[in-house]
Amino acid sequence: MVSRQAPLCGLAAHCLWFLGVILLMDASARPANHSSTRERAVNREENEILPPDHLNGVKLEMDGHLNKDFHQEVFLGKDMDGFDEDAEPRRSRRKLMVIFSKVDVNTDRRISAKEMQRWIMEKTAEHFQEAVKENKMHFRAVDPDGDGRVSWDEYKVKFLVSKGHSEKEVADAIRNHEELKVDEETQEVLENLRDRWYQADNPPADLLLTEDEFLSFLHPEHSRGMLKFMVKEIIRDLDQDGDKQLSLPEFISLPVGTVENQQGQDIDDSWVKDRRREFEELIDSNHDGTVTMEELENYMDPMNEYNALNEAKQMIAIADENQNQHLEPEEVLKYSEFFTGSKLMDYARNVHEEF
């Protein structure tokens, strides 16, 4: 009996090891995508004075990747946490149907593109309000004397302290005009932040940021000028031929060095497919095969009503199984993962009970 079990145990262990290797290969082959919402929240708290890569309700991340949570953010607003994986399914279904009722303004139990557009604008405004609230707290952290203005040097001290440097040593070095001893990566981040700081400093430029200017520094979506700056940086990073616009191959190309073999390329076919669809259907508004700065800026503007209507139509098309250009309760529940990030099963059986 013992002799029969031993090989089986060995085989099971070998299979588990092999599975682990495959999973590690899968993870390492993927491009640097985005962390989960919960991980982002933790990282945000740790670096609260550092401009975030992820901006709620904005189509692209600061690094030019697609915001994978965008549809959930503009459908749920600040209620993103209400649909965690460990949430009770029945409660989540009921909450989703409450949202459906709020979107369905004319109470005909169908969501039209216009109703979804209005809702998207409302939820985006919620994210704006949350950013303003957070900014007040973060501004106080970098403006301890409360004079309502922060210099670049004051911010630089706070930033380097958040990276583990001694506040006294950094402050002394800046005061004495001495060279700061930081690693190459930190120095590069500082230079990028300084460019962004100067850009957020509204005329007349005094290199001192007010609370409103600091909001633009942290959240470029709140300022047209900073939105332009963000677009220029994304195009600069993705533009391979230097023509200051993006072709489809440039937009869908994977970051250099992220895919080492054909297997990795196959894994990321869906990533490329998503970017291709976004480029062709939404960003390239005149469908000429190239995206200009103006087109990308319009696409990135979270308060652009025309964009919101296009997004509304796309969101409806994803779940519109009966092809009537509207969303019905059964469809929203069936495609709950698209709208909330959570799968809520038994949608057909529960829809009348929950609605």
Short mmCIF file of C-alpha atoms in Angstrom, two decimals:
data_model
loop_
_atom_site.label_atom_id
_atom_site.label_comp_id
_atom_site.label_asym_id
_atom_site.label_seq_id
_atom_site.Cartn_x
_atom_site.Cartn_y
_atom_site.Cartn_z
CA MET A 1 0.00 0.00 0.00
CA VAL A 2 2.81 2.39 0.96
CA SER A 3 4.77 1.58 -2.16
CA ARG A 4 1.77 2.48 -4.34
CA GLN A 5 1.14 5.88 -2.68
CA ALA A 6 4.73 7.10 -2.74
CA PRO A 7 4.96 7.43 -6.55
CA LEU A 8 1.55 9.15 -6.59
CA CYS A 9 2.70 11.69 -4.01
CA GLY A 10 5.87 12.29 -5.99
CA LEU A 11 3.88 12.75 -9.19
CA ALA A 12 1.51 15.22 -7.50
CA ALA A 13 4.41 17.25 -6.17
CA HIS A 14 6.04 17.27 -9.60
CA CYS A 15 2.79 18.47 -11.22
CA LEU A 16 2.43 21.29 -8.69
CA TRP A 17 6.02 22.34 -9.34
CA PHE A 18 5.45 22.30 -13.10
CA LEU A 19 2.26 24.37 -12.72
CA GLY A 20 4.16 26.92 -10.66
CA VAL A 21 6.81 27.25 -13.37
CA ILE A 22 4.14 27.83 -16.02
CA LEU A 23 2.46 30.52 -13.91
CA LEU A 24 5.77 32.27 -13.34
CA MET A 25 6.52 32.15 -17.06
CA ASP A 26 3.10 33.61 -17.77
CA ALA A 27 3.60 36.46 -15.31
CA SER A 28 7.09 37.32 -16.51
CA ALA A 29 6.05 37.31 -20.16
CA ARG A 30 3.32 39.90 -19.68
CA PRO A 31 3.93 43.61 -20.22
CA ALA A 32 3.99 45.80 -17.14
CA ASN A 33 0.27 46.20 -16.71
CA HIS A 34 -1.49 47.78 -13.78
CA SER A 35 -1.93 46.61 -10.24
CA SER A 36 -5.33 45.97 -8.76
CA THR A 37 -7.42 48.79 -7.34
CA ARG A 38 -6.64 47.64 -3.80
CA GLU A 39 -2.87 47.55 -4.47
CA ARG A 40 -3.08 50.99 -6.01
CA ALA A 41 -4.75 52.33 -2.89
CA VAL A 42 -1.91 50.99 -0.72
CA ASN A 43 0.74 52.42 -3.05
CA ARG A 44 -1.13 55.74 -3.10
CA GLU A 45 -0.98 56.00 0.69
CA GLU A 46 2.73 55.22 0.74
CA ASN A 47 3.55 57.89 -1.86
CA GLU A 48 0.76 60.38 -1.29
CA ILE A 49 2.79 63.35 -2.53
CA LEU A 50 3.93 61.56 -5.69
CA PRO A 51 1.66 62.04 -8.73
CA PRO A 52 -0.09 58.72 -9.33
CA ASP A 53 0.29 56.77 -12.55
CA HIS A 54 -3.39 55.88 -12.40
CA LEU A 55 -6.10 58.55 -12.64
CA ASN A 56 -9.69 57.51 -11.96
CA GLY A 57 -12.01 58.05 -14.91
CA VAL A 58 -9.21 58.75 -17.40
CA LYS A 59 -8.77 56.44 -20.39
CA LEU A 60 -4.97 56.06 -20.30
CA GLU A 61 -2.50 55.67 -17.47
CA MET A 62 0.33 58.19 -17.22
CA ASP A 63 2.65 55.64 -18.89
CA GLY A 64 0.34 55.28 -21.89
CA HIS A 65 -1.19 51.91 -20.96
CA LEU A 66 -4.95 51.50 -21.22
CA ASN A 67 -6.83 52.02 -17.97
CA LYS A 68 -8.30 48.52 -17.56
CA ASP A 69 -10.68 49.71 -14.83
CA PHE A 70 -12.10 52.63 -16.80
CA HIS A 71 -15.57 51.20 -17.48
CA GLN A 72 -16.00 50.19 -13.86
CA GLU A 73 -14.84 53.62 -12.65
CA VAL A 74 -17.31 55.55 -14.81
CA PHE A 75 -20.15 53.16 -14.00
CA LEU A 76 -19.58 52.87 -10.24
CA GLY A 77 -18.02 56.24 -9.40
CA LYS A 78 -16.72 56.31 -5.85
CA ASP A 79 -18.59 53.06 -5.01
CA MET A 80 -15.83 50.89 -6.52
CA ASP A 81 -15.27 49.05 -3.24
CA GLY A 82 -18.86 47.80 -3.10
CA PHE A 83 -18.14 44.93 -5.47
CA ASP A 84 -15.08 43.24 -4.00
CA GLU A 85 -14.51 39.57 -4.76
CA ASP A 86 -15.43 38.60 -1.21
CA ALA A 87 -18.71 40.61 -1.26
CA GLU A 88 -21.92 38.62 -0.76
CA PRO A 89 -23.32 37.95 -4.30
CA ARG A 90 -26.97 38.60 -3.42
CA ARG A 91 -26.12 41.96 -1.87
CA SER A 92 -23.96 42.86 -4.88
CA ARG A 93 -26.77 41.97 -7.31
CA ARG A 94 -29.18 44.12 -5.38
CA LYS A 95 -26.72 47.01 -5.32
CA LEU A 96 -26.17 46.68 -9.07
CA MET A 97 -29.90 46.86 -9.69
CA VAL A 98 -30.13 49.98 -7.52
CA ILE A 99 -27.49 51.57 -9.78
CA PHE A 100 -29.47 50.42 -12.83
CA SER A 101 -32.55 52.21 -11.48
CA LYS A 102 -30.57 55.44 -10.99
CA VAL A 103 -29.20 55.35 -14.53
CA ASP A 104 -32.67 54.57 -15.93
CA VAL A 105 -34.01 58.11 -15.52
CA ASN A 106 -37.26 57.60 -17.45
CA THR A 107 -37.95 54.32 -15.54
CA ASP A 108 -38.70 52.28 -18.67
CA ARG A 109 -36.37 49.52 -17.39
CA ARG A 110 -33.97 50.16 -20.25
CA ILE A 111 -30.78 52.25 -20.30
CA SER A 112 -30.30 54.37 -23.42
CA ALA A 113 -27.01 55.85 -24.65
CA LYS A 114 -28.11 59.32 -23.49
CA GLU A 115 -28.93 58.02 -20.01
CA MET A 116 -25.57 56.26 -19.83
CA GLN A 117 -23.79 59.39 -21.07
CA ARG A 118 -25.39 61.47 -18.30
CA TRP A 119 -24.40 58.84 -15.74
CA ILE A 120 -20.79 58.67 -16.97
CA MET A 121 -20.45 62.44 -16.64
CA GLU A 122 -21.92 62.32 -13.14
CA LYS A 123 -19.60 59.52 -11.97
CA THR A 124 -16.58 61.24 -13.53
CA ALA A 125 -17.48 64.38 -11.59
CA GLU A 126 -17.48 62.24 -8.43
CA HIS A 127 -13.89 61.19 -9.12
CA PHE A 128 -12.99 64.84 -9.63
CA GLN A 129 -14.50 65.74 -6.26
CA GLU A 130 -12.61 62.88 -4.57
CA ALA A 131 -9.35 64.12 -6.09
CA VAL A 132 -9.99 67.64 -4.80
CA LYS A 133 -10.69 66.29 -1.31
CA GLU A 134 -7.51 64.18 -1.32
CA ASN A 135 -5.49 67.10 -2.65
CA LYS A 136 -6.38 69.24 0.37
CA MET A 137 -4.86 66.62 2.66
CA HIS A 138 -1.78 66.10 0.50
CA PHE A 139 -1.21 69.84 0.15
CA ARG A 140 -1.21 70.23 3.92
CA ALA A 141 1.50 67.54 4.08
CA VAL A 142 3.83 69.59 1.87
CA ASP A 143 2.80 72.99 3.28
CA PRO A 144 3.44 72.57 7.02
CA ASP A 145 3.68 76.32 7.69
CA GLY A 146 0.24 76.80 6.15
CA ASP A 147 1.10 79.84 4.03
CA GLY A 148 -0.80 78.40 1.06
CA ARG A 149 2.21 78.14 -1.22
CA VAL A 150 4.83 75.42 -1.71
CA SER A 151 8.22 75.84 -3.37
CA TRP A 152 9.91 73.19 -5.49
CA ASP A 153 12.64 72.81 -2.86
CA GLU A 154 10.06 72.21 -0.10
CA TYR A 155 8.38 69.56 -2.22
CA LYS A 156 11.71 67.95 -3.12
CA VAL A 157 12.56 67.55 0.58
CA LYS A 158 9.21 65.85 1.27
CA PHE A 159 9.57 63.61 -1.77
CA LEU A 160 13.08 62.43 -0.86
CA VAL A 161 12.04 61.85 2.77
CA SER A 162 9.24 59.61 1.46
CA LYS A 163 11.98 57.65 -0.33
CA GLY A 164 13.91 57.08 2.90
CA HIS A 165 16.34 60.01 2.89
CA SER A 166 17.10 62.08 5.98
CA GLU A 167 15.04 65.28 6.06
CA LYS A 168 17.82 67.24 7.77
CA GLU A 169 20.52 66.08 5.34
CA VAL A 170 18.37 66.85 2.28
CA ALA A 171 17.28 70.24 3.62
CA ASP A 172 20.88 71.17 4.51
CA ALA A 173 22.16 70.14 1.07
CA ILE A 174 19.49 72.22 -0.69
CA ARG A 175 20.08 75.22 1.57
CA ASN A 176 23.85 75.07 0.96
CA HIS A 177 23.40 74.46 -2.79
CA GLU A 178 25.20 71.13 -2.50
CA GLU A 179 24.69 68.20 -4.85
CA LEU A 180 22.16 65.70 -3.53
CA LYS A 181 23.36 62.11 -3.31
CA VAL A 182 20.57 60.13 -4.93
CA ASP A 183 20.57 57.12 -7.22
CA GLU A 184 20.17 57.49 -10.98
CA GLU A 185 16.54 56.34 -11.01
CA THR A 186 15.51 58.80 -8.29
CA GLN A 187 17.35 61.60 -10.09
CA GLU A 188 15.43 60.84 -13.29
CA VAL A 189 12.12 60.89 -11.37
CA LEU A 190 13.08 64.22 -9.80
CA GLU A 191 13.81 65.75 -13.20
CA ASN A 192 10.47 64.60 -14.58
CA LEU A 193 8.67 65.92 -11.49
CA ARG A 194 10.43 69.27 -11.80
CA ASP A 195 9.27 69.64 -15.42
CA ARG A 196 5.75 68.81 -14.30
CA TRP A 197 6.02 71.25 -11.36
CA TYR A 198 7.00 74.12 -13.66
CA GLN A 199 4.17 73.22 -16.03
CA ALA A 200 1.63 73.36 -13.18
CA ASP A 201 2.87 76.80 -12.10
CA ASN A 202 0.32 79.10 -13.71
CA PRO A 203 1.39 82.53 -15.03
CA PRO A 204 2.80 84.65 -13.64
CA ALA A 205 5.26 81.87 -12.83
CA ASP A 206 6.80 82.15 -9.37
CA LEU A 207 7.83 78.49 -8.85
CA LEU A 208 5.44 78.39 -5.90
CA LEU A 209 2.36 76.19 -6.21
CA THR A 210 -0.95 77.11 -4.65
CA GLU A 211 -3.42 74.43 -3.62
CA ASP A 212 -5.15 74.62 -7.02
CA GLU A 213 -1.84 74.43 -8.86
CA PHE A 214 -0.79 71.49 -6.71
CA LEU A 215 -4.03 69.75 -7.72
CA SER A 216 -3.00 70.18 -11.37
CA PHE A 217 0.44 68.81 -10.50
CA LEU A 218 -1.02 65.64 -8.95
CA HIS A 219 -4.05 65.36 -11.24
CA PRO A 220 -3.42 66.72 -14.75
CA GLU A 221 -7.00 65.86 -15.75
CA HIS A 222 -8.11 68.93 -13.75
CA SER A 223 -6.20 71.37 -15.96
CA ARG A 224 -6.30 71.77 -19.73
CA GLY A 225 -2.68 72.87 -19.76
CA MET A 226 -1.54 69.88 -17.70
CA LEU A 227 -3.65 67.54 -19.83
CA LYS A 228 -1.75 68.81 -22.87
CA PHE A 229 1.53 68.21 -21.03
CA MET A 230 0.45 64.65 -20.15
CA VAL A 231 -0.47 63.97 -23.80
CA LYS A 232 2.91 65.28 -24.99
CA GLU A 233 4.71 62.96 -22.58
CA ILE A 234 2.69 59.92 -23.70
CA ILE A 235 3.32 60.69 -27.38
CA ARG A 236 7.00 61.28 -26.65
CA ASP A 237 7.24 57.85 -25.02
CA LEU A 238 5.34 55.96 -27.74
CA ASP A 239 6.38 57.91 -30.86
CA GLN A 240 9.12 55.86 -32.54
CA ASP A 241 9.70 57.88 -35.73
CA GLY A 242 9.70 61.34 -34.12
CA ASP A 243 6.78 62.82 -36.10
CA LYS A 244 4.96 63.85 -32.89
CA GLN A 245 1.91 61.75 -33.66
CA LEU A 246 1.07 58.08 -33.23
CA SER A 247 0.56 55.42 -35.86
CA LEU A 248 -1.31 52.22 -35.10
CA PRO A 249 1.91 50.11 -34.98
CA GLU A 250 3.42 52.58 -32.49
CA PHE A 251 0.35 52.50 -30.26
CA ILE A 252 -0.03 48.72 -30.19
CA SER A 253 3.67 47.82 -29.95
CA LEU A 254 4.67 46.13 -26.71
CA PRO A 255 7.24 47.80 -24.44
CA VAL A 256 10.81 46.85 -25.38
CA GLY A 257 12.03 43.74 -23.56
CA THR A 258 8.67 42.68 -22.09
CA VAL A 259 8.16 39.72 -24.41
CA GLU A 260 11.08 37.35 -24.75
CA ASN A 261 9.60 34.66 -26.99
CA GLN A 262 6.71 33.77 -29.25
CA GLN A 263 4.82 32.17 -26.35
CA GLY A 264 4.91 35.51 -24.54
CA GLN A 265 3.69 37.25 -27.69
CA ASP A 266 0.76 34.84 -27.95
CA ILE A 267 -0.15 35.49 -24.31
CA ASP A 268 -0.39 39.19 -25.01
CA ASP A 269 -2.54 39.00 -28.13
CA SER A 270 -5.53 40.25 -26.14
CA TRP A 271 -3.51 43.23 -24.89
CA VAL A 272 -2.64 44.20 -28.46
CA LYS A 273 -6.22 43.57 -29.61
CA ASP A 274 -7.60 45.93 -26.94
CA ARG A 275 -5.20 48.70 -27.94
CA ARG A 276 -5.97 48.23 -31.63
CA ARG A 277 -9.72 48.54 -31.00
CA GLU A 278 -9.25 51.62 -28.82
CA PHE A 279 -7.04 53.29 -31.45
CA GLU A 280 -9.30 52.55 -34.43
CA GLU A 281 -12.71 53.06 -32.84
CA LEU A 282 -12.17 55.89 -30.33
CA ILE A 283 -8.84 57.73 -30.45
CA ASP A 284 -8.38 58.15 -34.22
CA SER A 285 -11.50 60.28 -34.63
CA ASN A 286 -11.06 61.00 -38.37
CA HIS A 287 -9.92 57.41 -39.10
CA ASP A 288 -6.87 58.46 -41.11
CA GLY A 289 -4.56 55.93 -39.42
CA THR A 290 -2.68 58.43 -37.24
CA VAL A 291 -3.45 60.07 -33.91
CA THR A 292 -2.49 63.70 -33.42
CA MET A 293 -1.92 65.44 -30.10
CA GLU A 294 -5.32 67.09 -30.43
CA GLU A 295 -7.07 63.76 -30.99
CA LEU A 296 -5.32 62.17 -28.03
CA GLU A 297 -6.10 65.20 -25.85
CA ASN A 298 -9.80 65.02 -26.72
CA TYR A 299 -9.79 61.30 -26.02
CA MET A 300 -8.07 61.80 -22.65
CA ASP A 301 -10.35 64.64 -21.49
CA PRO A 302 -12.64 63.00 -18.90
CA MET A 303 -15.22 65.80 -19.11
CA ASN A 304 -15.63 65.67 -22.90
CA GLU A 305 -19.35 65.04 -23.44
CA TYR A 306 -18.87 63.71 -26.98
CA ASN A 307 -16.40 61.13 -25.64
CA ALA A 308 -18.82 60.21 -22.88
CA LEU A 309 -21.53 59.53 -25.47
CA ASN A 310 -19.16 57.34 -27.50
CA GLU A 311 -18.21 55.44 -24.34
CA ALA A 312 -21.87 55.02 -23.46
CA LYS A 313 -22.59 53.49 -26.86
CA GLN A 314 -19.61 51.16 -26.56
CA MET A 315 -20.57 50.05 -23.07
CA ILE A 316 -24.10 49.31 -24.21
CA ALA A 317 -22.84 47.40 -27.26
CA ILE A 318 -20.77 45.09 -25.04
CA ALA A 319 -23.84 43.71 -23.25
CA ASP A 320 -26.65 44.43 -25.71
CA GLU A 321 -27.49 40.83 -26.58
CA ASN A 322 -30.91 41.55 -28.11
CA GLN A 323 -29.43 44.36 -30.26
CA ASN A 324 -32.02 47.00 -29.31
CA GLN A 325 -29.37 49.67 -28.52
CA HIS A 326 -30.40 49.65 -24.85
CA LEU A 327 -29.30 47.84 -21.70
CA GLU A 328 -31.82 45.79 -19.78
CA PRO A 329 -31.50 44.40 -16.23
CA GLU A 330 -30.73 40.85 -17.40
CA GLU A 331 -27.94 42.11 -19.66
CA VAL A 332 -26.32 44.25 -16.96
CA LEU A 333 -26.37 41.34 -14.51
CA LYS A 334 -25.04 38.89 -17.08
CA TYR A 335 -22.15 41.21 -17.96
CA SER A 336 -21.60 42.34 -14.39
CA GLU A 337 -17.87 41.67 -14.58
CA PHE A 338 -17.53 44.34 -17.29
CA PHE A 339 -19.45 46.92 -15.26
CA THR A 340 -18.31 46.07 -11.72
CA GLY A 341 -15.32 43.74 -11.92
CA SER A 342 -17.33 40.96 -10.22
CA LYS A 343 -19.17 37.98 -11.68
CA LEU A 344 -22.71 37.78 -10.29
CA MET A 345 -24.14 34.42 -11.26
CA ASP A 346 -27.80 33.31 -11.66
CA TYR A 347 -28.62 36.64 -13.32
CA ALA A 348 -31.73 35.42 -15.17
CA ARG A 349 -33.29 33.71 -12.20
CA ASN A 350 -32.64 36.61 -9.83
CA VAL A 351 -33.32 39.66 -11.95
CA HIS A 352 -37.01 40.06 -11.09
CA GLU A 353 -36.38 39.37 -7.44
CA GLU A 354 -33.54 41.89 -7.18
CA PHE A 355 -34.93 44.65 -9.40
#
